[in-house]
Coordinates of C-alpha atoms in Angstrom, one line a residue:
X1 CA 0.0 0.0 0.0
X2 CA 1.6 3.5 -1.0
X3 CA 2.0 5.9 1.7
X4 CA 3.9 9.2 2.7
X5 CA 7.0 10.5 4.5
X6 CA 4.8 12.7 7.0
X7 CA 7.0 13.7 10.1
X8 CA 10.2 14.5 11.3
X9 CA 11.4 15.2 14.8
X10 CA 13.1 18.3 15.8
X11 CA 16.3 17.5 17.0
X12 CA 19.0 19.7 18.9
X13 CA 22.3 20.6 16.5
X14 CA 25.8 19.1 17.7
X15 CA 27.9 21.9 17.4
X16 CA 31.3 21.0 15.4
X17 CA 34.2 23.0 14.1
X18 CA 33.3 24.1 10.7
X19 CA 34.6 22.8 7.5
X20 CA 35.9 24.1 4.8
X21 CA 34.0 22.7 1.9
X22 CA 34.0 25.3 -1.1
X23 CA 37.3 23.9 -2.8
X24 CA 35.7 22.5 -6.1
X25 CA 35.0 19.2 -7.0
X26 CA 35.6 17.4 -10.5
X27 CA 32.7 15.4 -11.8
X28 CA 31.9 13.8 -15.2
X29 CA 30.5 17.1 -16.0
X30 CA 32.8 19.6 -15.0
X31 CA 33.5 21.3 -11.4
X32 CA 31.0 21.8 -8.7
X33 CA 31.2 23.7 -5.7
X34 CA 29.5 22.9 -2.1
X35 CA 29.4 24.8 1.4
X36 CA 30.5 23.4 5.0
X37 CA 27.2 22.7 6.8
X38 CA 26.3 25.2 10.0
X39 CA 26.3 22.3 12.7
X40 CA 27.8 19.1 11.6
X41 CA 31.5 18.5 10.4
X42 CA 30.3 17.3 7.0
X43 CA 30.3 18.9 3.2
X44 CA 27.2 19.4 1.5
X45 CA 26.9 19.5 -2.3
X46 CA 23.0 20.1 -3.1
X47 CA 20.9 19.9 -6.4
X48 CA 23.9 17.6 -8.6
X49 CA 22.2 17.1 -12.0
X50 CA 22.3 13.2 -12.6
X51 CA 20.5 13.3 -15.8
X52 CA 19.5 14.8 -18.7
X53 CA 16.2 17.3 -18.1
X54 CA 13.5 14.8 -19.0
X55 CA 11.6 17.8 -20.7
X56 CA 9.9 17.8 -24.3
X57 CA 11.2 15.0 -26.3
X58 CA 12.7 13.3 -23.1
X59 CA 9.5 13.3 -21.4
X60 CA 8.1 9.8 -21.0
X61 CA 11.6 8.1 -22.1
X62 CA 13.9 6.2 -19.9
X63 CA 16.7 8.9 -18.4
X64 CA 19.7 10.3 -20.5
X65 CA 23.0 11.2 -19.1
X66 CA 23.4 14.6 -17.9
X67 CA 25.5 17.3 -20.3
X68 CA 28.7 18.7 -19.2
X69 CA 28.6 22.3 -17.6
X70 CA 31.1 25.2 -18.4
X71 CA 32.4 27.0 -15.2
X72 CA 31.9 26.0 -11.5
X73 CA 28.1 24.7 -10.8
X74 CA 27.0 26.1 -7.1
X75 CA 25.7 23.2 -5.2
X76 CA 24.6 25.1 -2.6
X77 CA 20.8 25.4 -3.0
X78 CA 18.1 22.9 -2.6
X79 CA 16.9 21.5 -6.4
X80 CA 13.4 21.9 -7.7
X81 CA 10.9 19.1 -6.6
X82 CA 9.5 16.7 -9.1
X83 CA 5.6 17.7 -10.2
X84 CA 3.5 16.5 -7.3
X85 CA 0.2 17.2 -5.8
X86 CA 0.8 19.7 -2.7
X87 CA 0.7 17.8 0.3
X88 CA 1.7 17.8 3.3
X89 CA 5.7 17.9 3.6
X90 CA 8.4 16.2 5.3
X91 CA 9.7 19.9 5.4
X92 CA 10.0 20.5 1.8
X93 CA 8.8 23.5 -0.5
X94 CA 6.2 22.5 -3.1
X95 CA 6.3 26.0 -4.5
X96 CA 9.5 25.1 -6.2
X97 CA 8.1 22.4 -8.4
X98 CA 10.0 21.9 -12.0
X99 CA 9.6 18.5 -14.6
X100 CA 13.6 19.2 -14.6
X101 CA 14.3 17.8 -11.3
X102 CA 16.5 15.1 -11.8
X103 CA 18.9 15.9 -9.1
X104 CA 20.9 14.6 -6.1
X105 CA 22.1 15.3 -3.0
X106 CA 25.4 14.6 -1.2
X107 CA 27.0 15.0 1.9
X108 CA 30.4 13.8 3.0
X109 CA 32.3 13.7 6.6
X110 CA 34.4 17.0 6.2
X111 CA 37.7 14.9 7.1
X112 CA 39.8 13.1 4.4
X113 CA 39.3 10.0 3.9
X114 CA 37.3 6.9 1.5
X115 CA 33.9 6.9 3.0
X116 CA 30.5 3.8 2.4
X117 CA 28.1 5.8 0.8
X118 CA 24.4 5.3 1.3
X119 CA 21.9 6.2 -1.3
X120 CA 18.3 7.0 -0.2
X121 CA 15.3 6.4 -1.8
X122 CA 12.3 8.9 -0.7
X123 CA 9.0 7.6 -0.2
X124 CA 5.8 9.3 -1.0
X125 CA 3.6 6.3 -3.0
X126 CA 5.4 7.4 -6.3
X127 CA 3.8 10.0 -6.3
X128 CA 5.0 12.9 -3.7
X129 CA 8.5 13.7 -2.1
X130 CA 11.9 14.5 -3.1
X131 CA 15.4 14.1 -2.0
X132 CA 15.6 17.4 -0.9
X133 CA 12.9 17.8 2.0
X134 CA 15.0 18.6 5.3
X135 CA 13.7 15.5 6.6
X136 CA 16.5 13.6 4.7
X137 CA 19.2 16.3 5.5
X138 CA 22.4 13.8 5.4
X139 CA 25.0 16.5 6.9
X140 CA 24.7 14.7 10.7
X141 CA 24.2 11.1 9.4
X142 CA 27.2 11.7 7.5
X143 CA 29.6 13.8 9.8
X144 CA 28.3 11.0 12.9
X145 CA 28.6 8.0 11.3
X146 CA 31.5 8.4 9.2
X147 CA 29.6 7.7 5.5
X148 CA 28.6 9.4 2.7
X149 CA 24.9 10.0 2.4
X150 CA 23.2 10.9 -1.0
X151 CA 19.6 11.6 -1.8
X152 CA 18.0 11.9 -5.0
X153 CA 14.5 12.9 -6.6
X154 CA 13.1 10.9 -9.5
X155 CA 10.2 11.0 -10.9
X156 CA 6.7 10.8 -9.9
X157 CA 3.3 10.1 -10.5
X158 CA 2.2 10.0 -14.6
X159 CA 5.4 11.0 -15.2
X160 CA 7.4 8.5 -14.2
X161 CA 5.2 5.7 -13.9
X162 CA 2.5 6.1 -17.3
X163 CA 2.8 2.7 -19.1
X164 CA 1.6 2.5 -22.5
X165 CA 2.1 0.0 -25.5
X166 CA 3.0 3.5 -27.6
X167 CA 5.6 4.4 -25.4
X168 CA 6.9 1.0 -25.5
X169 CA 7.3 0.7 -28.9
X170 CA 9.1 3.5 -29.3
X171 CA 12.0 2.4 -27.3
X172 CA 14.7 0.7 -28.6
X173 CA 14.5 -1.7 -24.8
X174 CA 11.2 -1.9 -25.0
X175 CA 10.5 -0.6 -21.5
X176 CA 7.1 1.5 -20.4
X177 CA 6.2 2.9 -17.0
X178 CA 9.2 2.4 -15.4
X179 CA 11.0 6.1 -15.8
X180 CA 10.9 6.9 -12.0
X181 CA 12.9 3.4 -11.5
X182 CA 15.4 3.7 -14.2
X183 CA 15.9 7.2 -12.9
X184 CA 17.2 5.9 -9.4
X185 CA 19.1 3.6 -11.5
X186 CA 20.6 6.4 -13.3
X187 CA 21.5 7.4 -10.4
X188 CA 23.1 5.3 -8.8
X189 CA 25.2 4.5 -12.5
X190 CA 26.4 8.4 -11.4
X191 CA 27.0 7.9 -7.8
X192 CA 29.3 5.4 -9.1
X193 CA 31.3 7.1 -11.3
X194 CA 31.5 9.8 -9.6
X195 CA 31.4 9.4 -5.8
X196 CA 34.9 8.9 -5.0
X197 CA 36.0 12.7 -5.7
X198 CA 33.3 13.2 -3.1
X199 CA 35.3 11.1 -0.5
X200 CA 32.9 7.9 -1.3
X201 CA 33.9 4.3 -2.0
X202 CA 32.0 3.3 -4.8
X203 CA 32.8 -0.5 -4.3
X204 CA 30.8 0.3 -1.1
X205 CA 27.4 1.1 -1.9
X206 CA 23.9 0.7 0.4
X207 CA 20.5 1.3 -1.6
X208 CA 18.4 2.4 0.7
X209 CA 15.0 3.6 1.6
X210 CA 11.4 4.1 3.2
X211 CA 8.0 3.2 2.1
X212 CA 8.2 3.8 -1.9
X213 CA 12.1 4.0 -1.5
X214 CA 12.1 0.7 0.1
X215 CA 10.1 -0.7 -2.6
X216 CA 13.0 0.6 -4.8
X217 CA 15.5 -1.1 -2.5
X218 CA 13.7 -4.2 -3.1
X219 CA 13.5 -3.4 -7.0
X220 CA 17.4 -2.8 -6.8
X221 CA 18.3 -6.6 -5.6
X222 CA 15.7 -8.0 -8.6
X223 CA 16.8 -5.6 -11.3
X224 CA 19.9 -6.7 -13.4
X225 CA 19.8 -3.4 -14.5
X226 CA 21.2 -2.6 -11.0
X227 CA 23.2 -5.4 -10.5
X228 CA 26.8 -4.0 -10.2
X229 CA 25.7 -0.8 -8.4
X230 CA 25.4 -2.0 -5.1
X231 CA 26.5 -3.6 -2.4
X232 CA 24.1 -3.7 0.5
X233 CA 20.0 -3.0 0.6
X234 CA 18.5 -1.1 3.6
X235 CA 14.4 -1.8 3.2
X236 CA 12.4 0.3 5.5
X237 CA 8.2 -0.1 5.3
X238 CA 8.9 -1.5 1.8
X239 CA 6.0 -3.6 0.3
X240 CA 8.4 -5.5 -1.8
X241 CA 5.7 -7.6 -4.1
X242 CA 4.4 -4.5 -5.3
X243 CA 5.5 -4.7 -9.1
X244 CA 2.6 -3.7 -11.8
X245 CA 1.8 -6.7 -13.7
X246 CA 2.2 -4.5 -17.2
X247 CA -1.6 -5.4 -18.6
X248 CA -2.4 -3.9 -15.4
X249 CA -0.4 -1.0 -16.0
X250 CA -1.2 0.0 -19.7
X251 CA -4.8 -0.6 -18.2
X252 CA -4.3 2.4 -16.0
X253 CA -2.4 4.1 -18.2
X254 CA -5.1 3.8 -20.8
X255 CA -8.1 5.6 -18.9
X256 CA -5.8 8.5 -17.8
X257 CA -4.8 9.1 -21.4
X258 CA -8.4 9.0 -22.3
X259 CA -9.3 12.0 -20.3
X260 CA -6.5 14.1 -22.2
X261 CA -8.5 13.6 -25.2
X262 CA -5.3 12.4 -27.3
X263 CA -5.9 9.9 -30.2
X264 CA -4.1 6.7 -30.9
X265 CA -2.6 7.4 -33.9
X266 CA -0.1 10.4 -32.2
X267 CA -0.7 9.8 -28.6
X268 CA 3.2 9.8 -27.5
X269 CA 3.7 13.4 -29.5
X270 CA 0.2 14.6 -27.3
X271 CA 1.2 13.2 -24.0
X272 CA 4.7 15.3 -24.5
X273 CA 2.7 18.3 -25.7
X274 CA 0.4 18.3 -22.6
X275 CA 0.6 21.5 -20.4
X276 CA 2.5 19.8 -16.8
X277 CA -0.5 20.5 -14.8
X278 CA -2.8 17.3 -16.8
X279 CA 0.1 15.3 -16.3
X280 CA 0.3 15.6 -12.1
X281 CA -2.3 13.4 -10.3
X282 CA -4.5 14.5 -7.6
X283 CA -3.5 14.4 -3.9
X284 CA -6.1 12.4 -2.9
X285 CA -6.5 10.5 0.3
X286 CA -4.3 6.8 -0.2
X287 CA -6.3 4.9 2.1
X288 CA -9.8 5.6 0.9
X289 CA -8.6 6.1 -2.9
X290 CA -7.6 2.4 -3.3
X291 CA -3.7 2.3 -2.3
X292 CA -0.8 2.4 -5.2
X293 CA -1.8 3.8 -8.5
X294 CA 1.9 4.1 -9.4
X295 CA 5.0 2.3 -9.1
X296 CA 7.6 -0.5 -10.8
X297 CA 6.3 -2.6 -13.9
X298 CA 7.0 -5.9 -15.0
X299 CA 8.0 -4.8 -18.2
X300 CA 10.3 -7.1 -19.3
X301 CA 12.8 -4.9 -19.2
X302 CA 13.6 -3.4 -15.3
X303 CA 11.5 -6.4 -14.2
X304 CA 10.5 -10.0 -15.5
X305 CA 8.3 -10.5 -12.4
X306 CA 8.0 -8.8 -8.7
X307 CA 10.9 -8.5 -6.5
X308 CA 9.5 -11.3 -4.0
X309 CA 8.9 -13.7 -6.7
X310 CA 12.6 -13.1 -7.7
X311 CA 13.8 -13.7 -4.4
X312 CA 11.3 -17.2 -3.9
X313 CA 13.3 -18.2 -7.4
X314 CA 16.7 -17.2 -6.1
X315 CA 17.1 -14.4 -8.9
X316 CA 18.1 -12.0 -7.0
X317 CA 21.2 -10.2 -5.7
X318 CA 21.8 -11.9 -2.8
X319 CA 23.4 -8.8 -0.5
X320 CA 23.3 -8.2 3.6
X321 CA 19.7 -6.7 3.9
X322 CA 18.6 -4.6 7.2
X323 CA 15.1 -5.0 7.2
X324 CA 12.1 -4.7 9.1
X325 CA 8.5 -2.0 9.6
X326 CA 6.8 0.2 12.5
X327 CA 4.8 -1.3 14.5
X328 CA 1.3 0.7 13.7
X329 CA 1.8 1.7 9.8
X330 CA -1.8 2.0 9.0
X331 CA -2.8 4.2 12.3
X332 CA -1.8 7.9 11.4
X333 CA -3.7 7.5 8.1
X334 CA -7.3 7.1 9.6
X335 CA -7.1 9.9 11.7
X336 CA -7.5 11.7 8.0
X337 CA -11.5 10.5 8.3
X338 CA -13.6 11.7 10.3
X339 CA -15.0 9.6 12.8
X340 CA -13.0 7.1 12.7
X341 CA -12.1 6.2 16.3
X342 CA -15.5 6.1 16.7
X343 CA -16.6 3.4 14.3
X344 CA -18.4 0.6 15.6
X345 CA -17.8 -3.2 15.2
X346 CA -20.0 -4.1 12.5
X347 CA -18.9 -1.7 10.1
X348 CA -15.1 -2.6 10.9
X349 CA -16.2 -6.4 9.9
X350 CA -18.1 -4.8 6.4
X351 CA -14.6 -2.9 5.5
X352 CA -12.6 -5.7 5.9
X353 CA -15.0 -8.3 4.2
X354 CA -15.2 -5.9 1.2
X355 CA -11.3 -5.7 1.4
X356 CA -10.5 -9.4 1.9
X357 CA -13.2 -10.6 -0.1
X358 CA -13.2 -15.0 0.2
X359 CA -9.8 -14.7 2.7
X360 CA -12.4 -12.8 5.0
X361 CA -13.6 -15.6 7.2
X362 CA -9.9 -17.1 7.3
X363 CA -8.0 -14.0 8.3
X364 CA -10.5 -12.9 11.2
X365 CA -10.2 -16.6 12.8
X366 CA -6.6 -14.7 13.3
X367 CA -7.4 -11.8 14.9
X368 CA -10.0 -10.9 17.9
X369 CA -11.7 -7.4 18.5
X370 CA -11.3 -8.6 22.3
X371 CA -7.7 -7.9 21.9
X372 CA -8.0 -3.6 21.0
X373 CA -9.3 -0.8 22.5
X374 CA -11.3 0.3 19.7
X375 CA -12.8 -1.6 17.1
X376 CA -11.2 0.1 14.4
X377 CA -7.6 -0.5 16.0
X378 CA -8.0 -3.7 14.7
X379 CA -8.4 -2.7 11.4
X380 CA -5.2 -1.0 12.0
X381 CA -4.2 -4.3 13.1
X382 CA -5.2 -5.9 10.0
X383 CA -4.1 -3.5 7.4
X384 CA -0.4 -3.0 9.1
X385 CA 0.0 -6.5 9.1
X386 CA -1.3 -7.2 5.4
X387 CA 0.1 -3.7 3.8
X388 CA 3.7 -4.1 5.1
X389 CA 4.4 -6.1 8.4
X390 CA 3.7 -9.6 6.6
X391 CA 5.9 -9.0 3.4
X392 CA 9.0 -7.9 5.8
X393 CA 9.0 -11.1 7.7
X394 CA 8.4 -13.0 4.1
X395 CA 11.6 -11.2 2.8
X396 CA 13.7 -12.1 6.0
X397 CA 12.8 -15.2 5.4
X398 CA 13.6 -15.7 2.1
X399 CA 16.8 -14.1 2.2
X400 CA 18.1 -14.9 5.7
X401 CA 19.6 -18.2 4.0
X402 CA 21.8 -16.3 1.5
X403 CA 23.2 -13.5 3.2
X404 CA 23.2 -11.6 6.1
X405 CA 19.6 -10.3 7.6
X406 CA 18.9 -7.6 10.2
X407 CA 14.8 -7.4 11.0
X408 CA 13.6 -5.1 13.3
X409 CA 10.3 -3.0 14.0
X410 CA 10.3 0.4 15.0
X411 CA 7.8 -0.1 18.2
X412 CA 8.5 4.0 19.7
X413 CA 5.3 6.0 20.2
X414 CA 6.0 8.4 22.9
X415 CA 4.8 11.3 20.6
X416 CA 1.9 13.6 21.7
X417 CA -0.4 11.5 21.0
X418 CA 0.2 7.9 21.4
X419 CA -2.9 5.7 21.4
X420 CA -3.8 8.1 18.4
X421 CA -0.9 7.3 16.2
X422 CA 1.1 5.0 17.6
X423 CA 4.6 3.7 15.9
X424 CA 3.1 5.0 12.6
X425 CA 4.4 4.9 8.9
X426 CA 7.8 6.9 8.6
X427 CA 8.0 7.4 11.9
X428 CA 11.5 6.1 12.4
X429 CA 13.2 8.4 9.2
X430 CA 13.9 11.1 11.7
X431 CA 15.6 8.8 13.9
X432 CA 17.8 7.5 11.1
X433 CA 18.9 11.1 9.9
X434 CA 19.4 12.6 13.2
X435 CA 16.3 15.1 13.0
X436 CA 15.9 18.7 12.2
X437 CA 13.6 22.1 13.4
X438 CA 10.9 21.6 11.0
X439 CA 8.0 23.5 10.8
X440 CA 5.0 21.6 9.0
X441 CA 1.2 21.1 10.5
X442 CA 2.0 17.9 11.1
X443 CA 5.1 18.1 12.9
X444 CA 3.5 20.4 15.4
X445 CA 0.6 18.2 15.7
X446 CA 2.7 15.2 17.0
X447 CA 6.5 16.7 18.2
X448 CA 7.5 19.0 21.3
X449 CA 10.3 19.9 23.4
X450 CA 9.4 16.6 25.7
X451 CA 9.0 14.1 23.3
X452 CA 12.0 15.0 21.6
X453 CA 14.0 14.7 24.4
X454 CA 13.2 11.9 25.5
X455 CA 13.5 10.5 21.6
X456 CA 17.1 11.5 21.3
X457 CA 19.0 8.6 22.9
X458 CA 17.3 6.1 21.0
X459 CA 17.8 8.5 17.9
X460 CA 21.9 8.0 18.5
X461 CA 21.3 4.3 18.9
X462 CA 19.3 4.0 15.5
X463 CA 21.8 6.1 13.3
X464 CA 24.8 4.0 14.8
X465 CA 22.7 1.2 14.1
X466 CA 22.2 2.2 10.2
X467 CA 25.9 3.6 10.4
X468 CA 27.6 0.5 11.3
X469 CA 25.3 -1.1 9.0
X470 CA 26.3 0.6 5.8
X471 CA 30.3 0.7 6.7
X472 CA 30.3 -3.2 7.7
X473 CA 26.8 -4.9 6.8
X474 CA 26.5 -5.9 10.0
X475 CA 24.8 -3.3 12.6
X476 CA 26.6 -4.1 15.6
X477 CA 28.9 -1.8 17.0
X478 CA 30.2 -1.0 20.7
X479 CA 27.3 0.4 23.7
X480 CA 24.9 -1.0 21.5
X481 CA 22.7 -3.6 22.6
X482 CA 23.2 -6.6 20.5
X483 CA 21.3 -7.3 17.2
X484 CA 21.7 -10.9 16.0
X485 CA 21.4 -11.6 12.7
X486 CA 17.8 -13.2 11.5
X487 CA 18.0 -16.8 11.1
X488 CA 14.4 -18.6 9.8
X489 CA 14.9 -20.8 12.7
X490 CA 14.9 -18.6 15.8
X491 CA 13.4 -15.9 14.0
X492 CA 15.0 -13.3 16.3
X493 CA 13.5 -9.1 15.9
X494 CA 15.1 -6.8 17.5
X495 CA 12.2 -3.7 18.5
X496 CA 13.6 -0.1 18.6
X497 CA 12.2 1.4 21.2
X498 CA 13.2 3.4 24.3
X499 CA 14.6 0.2 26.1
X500 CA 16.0 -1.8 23.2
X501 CA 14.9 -5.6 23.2
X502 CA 15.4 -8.9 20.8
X503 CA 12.6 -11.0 20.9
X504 CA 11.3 -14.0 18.8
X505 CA 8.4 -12.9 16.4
X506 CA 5.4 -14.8 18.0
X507 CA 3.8 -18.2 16.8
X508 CA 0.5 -16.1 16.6
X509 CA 2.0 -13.3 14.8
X510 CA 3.7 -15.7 12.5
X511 CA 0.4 -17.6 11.5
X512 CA -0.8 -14.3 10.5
X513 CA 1.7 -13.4 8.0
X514 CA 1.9 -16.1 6.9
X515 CA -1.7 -16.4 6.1
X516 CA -1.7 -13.3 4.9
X517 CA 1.2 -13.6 2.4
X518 CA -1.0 -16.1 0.6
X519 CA -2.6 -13.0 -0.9
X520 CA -1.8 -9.6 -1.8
X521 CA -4.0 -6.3 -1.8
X522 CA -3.8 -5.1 -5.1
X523 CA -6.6 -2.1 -5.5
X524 CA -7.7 -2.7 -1.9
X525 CA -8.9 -6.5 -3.3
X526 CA -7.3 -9.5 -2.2
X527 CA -6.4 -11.7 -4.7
X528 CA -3.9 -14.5 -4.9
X529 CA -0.2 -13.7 -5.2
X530 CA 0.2 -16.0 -8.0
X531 CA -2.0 -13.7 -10.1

């Protein structure tokens, strides 16, 4: 199920001696200049151009390599976001919206030396974010744990994700809704040629990312496309069976075009002649709107099937994964209709049944109203378990036996309103990047000065944990509690909270997932996986 980066945690700085970061750097397309960052020991180059602008001709086509630059390029401004429906922000500025926003972001320890590098994938459903909210600010991550972080937009919604049979033909791969994926593979192809003049190893690369992003992670280890670009995978909240079957796809893609009013016989030359604003979709609500409109096809091309299939097949790129989910995804997102708290039993039971369809009867012999507050917490229950906690255990699982496996879930909830949201979707990003001063409705609604405070030593514990992580592949480091690797026999999870604990994921809990990975939600119906 798509969701969105919605909250970050305001954070107190670390004040460090200042570097000195403006000495130029040499890329593939001529020099660039950065700035030292205000609080942290770390370089910050902002708004790199991985690509070609995927304007006029180049919209709707897989990404082209960027053109070299005369003179120095000043990387010292946030890039333009990809079009997106204005939503709200992990702290980012949706009046600066451009279709040329194929851009990254780096940050490197200010010190010399040959850093890991982590690459970040944003979340947002495919369809909001960007690389450049302050959210994923990389300048403490980086000058803290000693690695080079880099961000990047791609693109969203329509744009990156329209498949059509048109489009496909057109291109000499044969590929078709995949332009947001083959982005982040472009950049990556960049990072690697170009991060070591940004202190970066490029034989030591983590994909990473949250929600969408972690979808992409998942992408990553399926794709040959992206087979020599990485090293490590870092899959936070990622629903990793989520790949379009293509006739589902061009399906889509086929009643958007139709309310353009474009005909057949020149529909790629009208879809690239379409004023930007047609080509943005809606912001409407995810959860009553039917979950992911837009995302990875199976196109033949990027994909053959979905990333989980892959990995059941052993066709996959078998790296050390750190994997795992919050404990409450779903919550947050009900608290966007009214009344929900307040729905009674019977009406929970009709959602679901109209949601699970014939697995109905089968998955509530798992699950008891007797054991939530509220009737619709087991919903929450339900839909956490189904949208993301069941395909994170099914990946541990299937990878645990070929390399190295790190599960967790992300069980904090001491925000201002706990039995309200919980351990919620994205909740934990702010812990991984160290946390910033945001100001965003929603980050008002759910952070102050106490819960902060209280957040921040399990904050230092989660970015040494993602740290050591991307530097070793293995998590462990000294004053952290230990985190044993998942094995599909002890099936050990370690929960992030403000005590730290490993525990075995219960028999009961198990049963559940792995009912529910019999069946996948695909436009809020259940149908088999195999379909």
């Amino acid at each position: 199920m798509a969701v969105l980066v919605l909250i970050a945690f305001a954070l107190p700085a670390v004040a460090e001696e200042k570097p000195t970061c403006e000495e130029p750097v040499a890329t593939t397309e001529g020099l660039v200049k950065g700035f030292g960052d205000p609080d942290y020991a770390a370089c910050g180059f902002l708004g790199l151009r991985y690509a070609a602008p995927p304007v006029g001709e180049l919209r709707l086509k897989p990404p082209e390599p960027p053109k070299p630059h005369e003179g120095v390029y000043d990387a010292t401004h946030t890039p333009p976001v990809c079009p997106q429906p204005k939503f709200i922000t992990a702290g980012g500025n949706l009046d600066q919206i451009s279709e040329d926003c194929l851009f990254l972001n780096i940050w490197r320890p200010a010190r010399p030396g040959s850093f890991p590098v982590m690459l970040w994938i944003h979340g947002g459903g495919f369809r909001t974010g960007s690389g450049g909210f302050q959210i994923y600010d990389g300048a403490r991550l980086a000058a803290e744990q000693g690695i080079v972080v880099v961000t990047i937009n791609y693109r969203l919604g329509w744009l990156g994700f329209l498949a059509l049979p048109e489009l496909r033909q057109e291109d000499p791969r044969q590929t078709t809704g995949n332009y947001g994926t083959l982005d982040m593979i472009q950049a990556l192809r960049w990072a690697h040629d170009n991060i070591a003049a940004f202190a970066g190893d490029p034989e030591r690369v983590t994909v990473s990312g949250q929600s969408a992003g972690g979808l992409s992670a998942c992408v990553m280890m399926a794709s040959p496309l992206a087979a020599d670009l990485f090293d490590q995978a870092i899959i936070q909240s990622g629903p990793c069976d989520q790949a379009i079957p293509l006739p589902v796809g061009i399906q889509r893609g086929r009643e958007f075009v139709a309310t353009l009013g474009c005909q057949e016989q020149d529909l790629s030359a009208c879809l690239r002649s379409q004023p930007l604003e047609k080509l943005v979709p809606k912001g409407e609500n995810l959860i009553l709107s039917g979950g992911m409109t837009f995302g990875p096809h199976q196109d033949g091309y990027l994909l053959s099937t979905d990333p989980v299939t892959a990995m059941e097949q052993g066709n996959y790129r078998k790296v050390p994964v750190l994997i795992g989910t919050t404990r409450d995804e779903i919550k947050l997102y009900t608290l966007t209709i009214p009344g929900t708290s307040l729905v009674p039993r019977f009406e929970v039971k009709k959602i679901l049944r109209g949601l699970a369809g014939p697995y109905y009867d089968g998955m509530m012999s798992l699950y008891s109203f007797d054991e939530y507050r509220r009737p619709i917490n087991l919903f929450h229950a339900v839909a956490t378990d189904t949208a993301l906690g069941s395909r994170a255990f099914h990946v541990a699982e299937l990878v645990s036996p070929d390399a190295p496996v790190y599960y967790y879930r992300f069980d904090w909830d001491q925000t201002r309103f706990p039995r309200k949201t919980g351990a919620f979707h994205s909740l934990e990003v702010p812990f991984v990047f160290g946390g910033l001063n945001l100001d965003f409705t929603l980050a008002k609604l759910v952070a102050n000065k106490k819960t902060v405070e209280a957040a921040q030593p399990l904050v230092d514990q989660i970015m040494a944990y993602w740290g050591n992580f991307v530097r070793t592949g293995n998590p462990n480091g000294e004053g952290l509690p230990e985190w044993p690797a998942y094995n599909t026999i002890d099936k050990l999870r370690l929960h992030l909270d403000s005590e730290i604990t490993v525990q075995p994921v219960p028999a009961k809990e198990i049963e559940r997932y792995d009912f529910l990975n019999r069946f996948t939600l695909q436009g809020m119906k259940a149908v088999p996986r195999s379909e």
